[in-house]
XYZ file of C-alpha atoms in Angstrom:
96
model
C -22.815 23.643 16.644
C -25.979 23.873 14.570
C -29.578 23.454 15.714
C -29.818 20.283 13.646
C -26.764 18.896 15.450
C -28.399 19.692 18.790
C -31.502 17.827 17.649
C -29.396 14.804 16.671
C -27.680 14.800 20.072
C -31.071 15.049 21.774
C -32.351 12.113 19.715
C -29.277 10.042 20.612
C -29.666 10.826 24.319
C -33.433 10.156 24.298
C -34.213 7.461 21.708
C -37.821 7.334 22.943
C -38.400 10.516 20.894
C -38.150 8.176 17.868
C -37.870 10.886 15.218
C -35.565 13.697 14.265
C -38.615 15.898 13.688
C -39.708 15.632 17.334
C -36.193 16.385 18.554
C -35.997 19.390 16.205
C -39.331 20.706 17.492
C -38.054 20.526 21.070
C -34.881 22.440 20.178
C -36.921 25.055 18.285
C -39.331 25.402 21.206
C -36.458 26.088 23.608
C -34.927 28.767 21.392
C -38.281 30.396 20.629
C -39.073 30.555 24.349
C -35.742 32.257 25.066
C -36.306 34.690 22.172
C -39.807 35.637 23.368
C -38.597 36.231 26.915
C -35.766 38.457 25.683
C -38.153 40.418 23.441
C -40.192 41.153 26.573
C -36.965 42.276 28.301
C -37.039 39.372 30.731
C -33.884 37.743 32.045
C -33.403 34.076 31.141
C -31.362 32.164 33.693
C -30.372 28.598 32.800
C -29.008 26.852 35.875
C -25.311 25.910 35.595
C -25.129 27.391 32.085
C -25.611 31.148 32.244
C -27.895 34.147 31.988
C -29.256 35.910 28.923
C -30.481 39.462 29.403
C -31.265 42.528 27.363
C -29.621 45.843 27.992
C -30.370 49.255 26.532
C -27.576 50.977 24.672
C -28.194 54.713 25.018
C -28.467 56.806 21.898
C -25.885 59.411 21.058
C -25.290 62.333 18.772
C -22.385 62.091 16.372
C -20.875 64.718 14.134
C -19.988 63.934 10.551
C -18.478 60.550 9.979
C -17.597 60.920 6.318
C -15.132 63.565 5.186
C -17.652 65.052 2.764
C -20.530 65.089 5.275
C -20.199 67.231 8.386
C -23.848 66.964 9.432
C -24.823 65.925 12.946
C -26.737 62.690 13.318
C -28.461 60.963 16.207
C -28.217 57.236 16.786
C -31.315 56.164 18.777
C -31.436 53.878 21.827
C -31.308 50.175 21.000
C -31.623 46.835 22.762
C -28.761 44.364 22.871
C -28.581 40.817 24.226
C -25.857 39.930 26.715
C -24.839 36.470 27.885
C -23.112 35.978 31.225
C -21.790 32.431 31.672
C -22.287 30.708 35.004
C -19.309 29.988 37.209
C -19.677 26.254 36.425
C -19.555 26.829 32.654
C -16.686 29.294 32.968
C -14.604 26.746 34.914
C -15.378 23.924 32.457
C -14.300 26.059 29.492
C -11.092 27.110 31.302
C -10.109 23.453 31.884
C -9.631 22.854 28.144
């Protein structure tokens, strides 16, 4: 599902918004808020949907990689986003 489709569904559910632009701004605001929280390494918990959180993947040293290059390299630590679905969402998806 695309962001524009979410905005259309929001507009259908709440016709008092009266314009696709307003619905799109609301969808964008929600995603931007989640993004900012994750950038600050905060956990985002959406009731009955799930939890978004950032985890740190530890760096590691690797040897070679290519047959012609036997040099050691270091891959630095990096942040990764994880999503853990709520029990309610997990059960709804399993009922399909």
